[in-house]
CSV table of C-alpha atoms in Angstrom, one decimal:
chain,number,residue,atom,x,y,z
Y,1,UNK,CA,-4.0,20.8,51.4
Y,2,UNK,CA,-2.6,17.9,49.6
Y,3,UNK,CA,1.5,17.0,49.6
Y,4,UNK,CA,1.1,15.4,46.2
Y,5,UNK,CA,-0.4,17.4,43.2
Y,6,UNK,CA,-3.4,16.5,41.0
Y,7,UNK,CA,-0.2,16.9,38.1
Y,8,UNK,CA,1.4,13.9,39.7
Y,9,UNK,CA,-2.2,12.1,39.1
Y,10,UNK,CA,-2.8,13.1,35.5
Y,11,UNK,CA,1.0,12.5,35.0
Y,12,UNK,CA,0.9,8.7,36.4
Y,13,UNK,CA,-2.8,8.4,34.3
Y,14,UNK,CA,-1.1,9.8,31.2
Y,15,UNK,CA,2.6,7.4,32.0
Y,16,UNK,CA,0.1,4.2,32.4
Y,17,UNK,CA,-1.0,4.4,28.3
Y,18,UNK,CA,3.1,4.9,27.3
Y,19,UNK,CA,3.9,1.6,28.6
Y,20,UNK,CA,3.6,-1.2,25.7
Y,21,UNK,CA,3.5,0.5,23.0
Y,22,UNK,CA,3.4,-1.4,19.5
Y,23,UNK,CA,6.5,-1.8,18.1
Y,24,UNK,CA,6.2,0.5,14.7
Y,25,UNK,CA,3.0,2.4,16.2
Y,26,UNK,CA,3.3,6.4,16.6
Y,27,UNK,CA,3.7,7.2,20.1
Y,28,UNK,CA,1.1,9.4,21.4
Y,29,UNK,CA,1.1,13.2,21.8
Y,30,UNK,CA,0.3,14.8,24.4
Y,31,UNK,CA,-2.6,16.5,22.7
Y,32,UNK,CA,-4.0,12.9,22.7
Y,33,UNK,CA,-2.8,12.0,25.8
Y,34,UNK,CA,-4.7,15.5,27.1
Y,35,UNK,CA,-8.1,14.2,24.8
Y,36,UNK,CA,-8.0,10.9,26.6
Y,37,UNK,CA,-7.8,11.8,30.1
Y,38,UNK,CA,-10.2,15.5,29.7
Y,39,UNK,CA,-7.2,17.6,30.6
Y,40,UNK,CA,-6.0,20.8,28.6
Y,41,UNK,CA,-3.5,20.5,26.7
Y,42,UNK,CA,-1.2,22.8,27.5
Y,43,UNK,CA,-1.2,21.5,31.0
Y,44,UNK,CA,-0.2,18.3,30.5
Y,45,UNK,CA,2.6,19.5,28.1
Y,46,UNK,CA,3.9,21.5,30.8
Y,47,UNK,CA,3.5,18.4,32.8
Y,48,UNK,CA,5.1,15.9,30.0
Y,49,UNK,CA,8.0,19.1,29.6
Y,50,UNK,CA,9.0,18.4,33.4
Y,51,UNK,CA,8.5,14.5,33.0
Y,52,UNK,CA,11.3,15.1,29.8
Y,53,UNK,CA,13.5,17.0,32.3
Y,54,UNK,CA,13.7,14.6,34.4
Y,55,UNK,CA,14.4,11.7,32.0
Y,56,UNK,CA,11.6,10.0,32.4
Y,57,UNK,CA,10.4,10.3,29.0
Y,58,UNK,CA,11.4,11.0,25.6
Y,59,UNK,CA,9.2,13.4,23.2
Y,60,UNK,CA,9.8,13.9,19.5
Y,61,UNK,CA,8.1,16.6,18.0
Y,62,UNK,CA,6.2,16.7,14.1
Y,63,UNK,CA,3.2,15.1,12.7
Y,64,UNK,CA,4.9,11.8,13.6
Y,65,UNK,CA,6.1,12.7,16.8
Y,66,UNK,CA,4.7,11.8,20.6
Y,67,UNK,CA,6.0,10.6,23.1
Y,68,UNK,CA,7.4,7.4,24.9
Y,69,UNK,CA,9.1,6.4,27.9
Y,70,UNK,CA,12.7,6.8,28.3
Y,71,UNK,CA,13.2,3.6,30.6
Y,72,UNK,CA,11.2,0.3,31.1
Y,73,UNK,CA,8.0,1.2,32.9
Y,74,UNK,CA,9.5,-1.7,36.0
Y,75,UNK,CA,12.2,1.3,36.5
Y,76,UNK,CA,10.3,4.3,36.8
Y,77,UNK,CA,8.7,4.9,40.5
Y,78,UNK,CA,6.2,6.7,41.6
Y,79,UNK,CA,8.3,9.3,43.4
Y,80,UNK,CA,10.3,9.4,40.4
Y,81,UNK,CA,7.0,10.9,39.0
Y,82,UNK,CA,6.5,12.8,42.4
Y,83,UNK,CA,9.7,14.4,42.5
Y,84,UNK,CA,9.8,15.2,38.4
Y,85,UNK,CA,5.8,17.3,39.0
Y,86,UNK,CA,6.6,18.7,42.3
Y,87,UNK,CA,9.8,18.7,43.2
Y,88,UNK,CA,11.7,17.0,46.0
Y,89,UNK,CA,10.5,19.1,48.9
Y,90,UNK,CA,10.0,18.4,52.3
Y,91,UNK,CA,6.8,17.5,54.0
Y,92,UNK,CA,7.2,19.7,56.9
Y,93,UNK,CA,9.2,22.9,57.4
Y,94,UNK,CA,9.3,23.1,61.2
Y,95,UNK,CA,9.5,26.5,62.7
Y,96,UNK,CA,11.2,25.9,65.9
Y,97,UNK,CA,8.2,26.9,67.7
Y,98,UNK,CA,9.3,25.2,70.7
Y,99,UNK,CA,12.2,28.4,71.3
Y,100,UNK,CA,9.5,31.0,71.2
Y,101,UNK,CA,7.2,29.6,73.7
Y,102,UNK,CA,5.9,32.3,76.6
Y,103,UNK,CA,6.8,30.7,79.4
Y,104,UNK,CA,10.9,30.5,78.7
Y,105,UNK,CA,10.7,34.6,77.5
Y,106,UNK,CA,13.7,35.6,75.2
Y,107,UNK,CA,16.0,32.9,76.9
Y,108,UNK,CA,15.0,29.5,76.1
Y,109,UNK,CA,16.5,26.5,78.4
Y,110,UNK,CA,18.9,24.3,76.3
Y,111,UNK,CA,17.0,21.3,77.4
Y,112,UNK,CA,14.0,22.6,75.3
Y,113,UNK,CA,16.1,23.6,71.9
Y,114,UNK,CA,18.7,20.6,71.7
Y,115,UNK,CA,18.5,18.3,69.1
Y,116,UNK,CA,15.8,17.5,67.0
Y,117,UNK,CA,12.3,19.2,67.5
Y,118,UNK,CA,10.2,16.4,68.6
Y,119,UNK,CA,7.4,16.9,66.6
Y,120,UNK,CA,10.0,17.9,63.3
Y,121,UNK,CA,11.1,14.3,64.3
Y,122,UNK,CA,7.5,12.3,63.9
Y,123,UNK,CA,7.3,14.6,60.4
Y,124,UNK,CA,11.0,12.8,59.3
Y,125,UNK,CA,9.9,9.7,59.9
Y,126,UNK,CA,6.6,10.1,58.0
Y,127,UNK,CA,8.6,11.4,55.0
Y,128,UNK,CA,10.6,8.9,54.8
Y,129,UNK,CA,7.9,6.4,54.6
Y,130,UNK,CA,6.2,8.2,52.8
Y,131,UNK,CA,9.0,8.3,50.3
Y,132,UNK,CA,10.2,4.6,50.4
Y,133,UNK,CA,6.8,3.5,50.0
Y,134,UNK,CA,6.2,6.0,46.9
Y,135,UNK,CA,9.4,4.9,45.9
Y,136,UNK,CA,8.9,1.0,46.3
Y,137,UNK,CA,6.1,1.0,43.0
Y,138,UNK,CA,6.3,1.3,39.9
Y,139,UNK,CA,4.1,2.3,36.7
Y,140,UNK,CA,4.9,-1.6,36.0
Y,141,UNK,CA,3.1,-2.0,39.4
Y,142,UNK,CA,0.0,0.4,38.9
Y,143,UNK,CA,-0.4,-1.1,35.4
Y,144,UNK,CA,-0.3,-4.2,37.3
Y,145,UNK,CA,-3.4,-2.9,39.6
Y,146,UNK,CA,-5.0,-1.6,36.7
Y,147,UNK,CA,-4.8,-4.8,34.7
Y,148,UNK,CA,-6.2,-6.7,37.4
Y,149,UNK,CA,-9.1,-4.7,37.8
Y,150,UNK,CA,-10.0,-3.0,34.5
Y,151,UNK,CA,-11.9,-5.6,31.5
Y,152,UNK,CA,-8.8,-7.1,29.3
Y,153,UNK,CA,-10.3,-4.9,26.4
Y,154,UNK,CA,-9.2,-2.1,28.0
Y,155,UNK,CA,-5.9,-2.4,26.7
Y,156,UNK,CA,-7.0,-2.5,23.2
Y,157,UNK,CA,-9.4,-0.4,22.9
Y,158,UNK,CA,-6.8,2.7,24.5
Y,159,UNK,CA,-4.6,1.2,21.9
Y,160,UNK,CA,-6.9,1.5,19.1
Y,161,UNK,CA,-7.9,5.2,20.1
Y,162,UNK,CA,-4.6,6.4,20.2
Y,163,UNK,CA,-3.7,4.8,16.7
Y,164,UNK,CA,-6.2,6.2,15.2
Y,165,UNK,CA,-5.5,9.8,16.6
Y,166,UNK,CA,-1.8,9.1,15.5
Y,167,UNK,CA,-3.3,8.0,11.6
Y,168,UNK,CA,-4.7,11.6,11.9
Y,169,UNK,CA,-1.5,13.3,12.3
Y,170,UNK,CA,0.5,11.3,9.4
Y,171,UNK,CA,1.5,13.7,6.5
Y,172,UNK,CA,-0.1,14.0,3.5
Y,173,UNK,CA,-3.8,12.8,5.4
Y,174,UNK,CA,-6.4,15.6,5.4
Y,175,UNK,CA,-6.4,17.4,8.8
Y,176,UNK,CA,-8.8,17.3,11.2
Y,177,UNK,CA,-9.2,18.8,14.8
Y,178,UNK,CA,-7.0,16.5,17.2
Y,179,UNK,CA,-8.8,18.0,20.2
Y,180,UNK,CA,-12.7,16.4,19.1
Y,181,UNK,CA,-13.7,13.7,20.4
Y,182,UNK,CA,-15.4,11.7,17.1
């Protein structure tokens, strides 16, 4: 069982093609944002609905609507994305296991109950790392990675894809499938 959701994934995948945008251009929709990365679509809007609840983007709807980011891509984390797809829960519910153990029966000695559960207390520190490190990058960062790795066409070529799909949608052009691949 994974703590972080394949939503956060397709959500961070979906954020990294947001960030520079052409000034003028259409922002993406989701549709396209769904055709580019092989997701459904209505996934990802429910997805892009709780990014928008969270502030974290901004979506206009209509043929020439999409969506952008709603801050600078240096000021949205990665548990910002985390905590807008799964919500801010904790990594480990303890149980207070150690109160029930056979040999105390129904009286458990205080020395084995007080304070925090030892194990509960390995699980806070973990979360909390966890969290700072998630919370310590930024889709600046991973476009960063991404940059570094990925040929500098890349760039253009999602670019291009995307304005073309958004061409599609401008009013008064015939209508074709936005969902097809051409």
């Amino acid at each position: 069982m994974s703590y972080i959701s394949t939503g956060v994934e397709y959500a961070l995948h979906c954020l990294l093609f947001l960030i520079d945008q052409p000034d003028g251009a259409t922002p993406p929709s989701t549709r396209d944002l769904a055709v580019l990365q092989g997701v459904s679509a209505d996934y990802l809007a429910k997805l892009f609905t709780r990014l928008q609840q969270a502030d974290l983007i901004v979506s206009r709807e209509g043929a020439m609507g999409g969506v952008r980011l709603a801050r600078a891509a240096a000021d949205i984390s990665v548990l910002d994305v985390v905590v807008a797809i799964d919500g801010d829960r904790a990594f480990f519910d303890c149980q207070e296991i150690r109160g029930r153990c056979a040999l105390f029966g129904d009286a458990p000695p205080a020395w084995a109950t007080r304070g925090t559960c030892s194990i509960h207390a390995v699980m806070i520190e973990a979360e909390r790392k966890a969290k700072a490190a998630l919370a310590a990058h930024s889709l600046a960062d991973i476009a960063g990675r991404v940059a570094a790795n990925a040929p500098v066409e890349l760039g253009t070529m999602a670019a291009q894809w995307l304005s073309d799909r958004a061409a599609r949608r401008k009013p008064g052009r015939p209508t074709r499938p936005l969902d097809k691949q051409e």
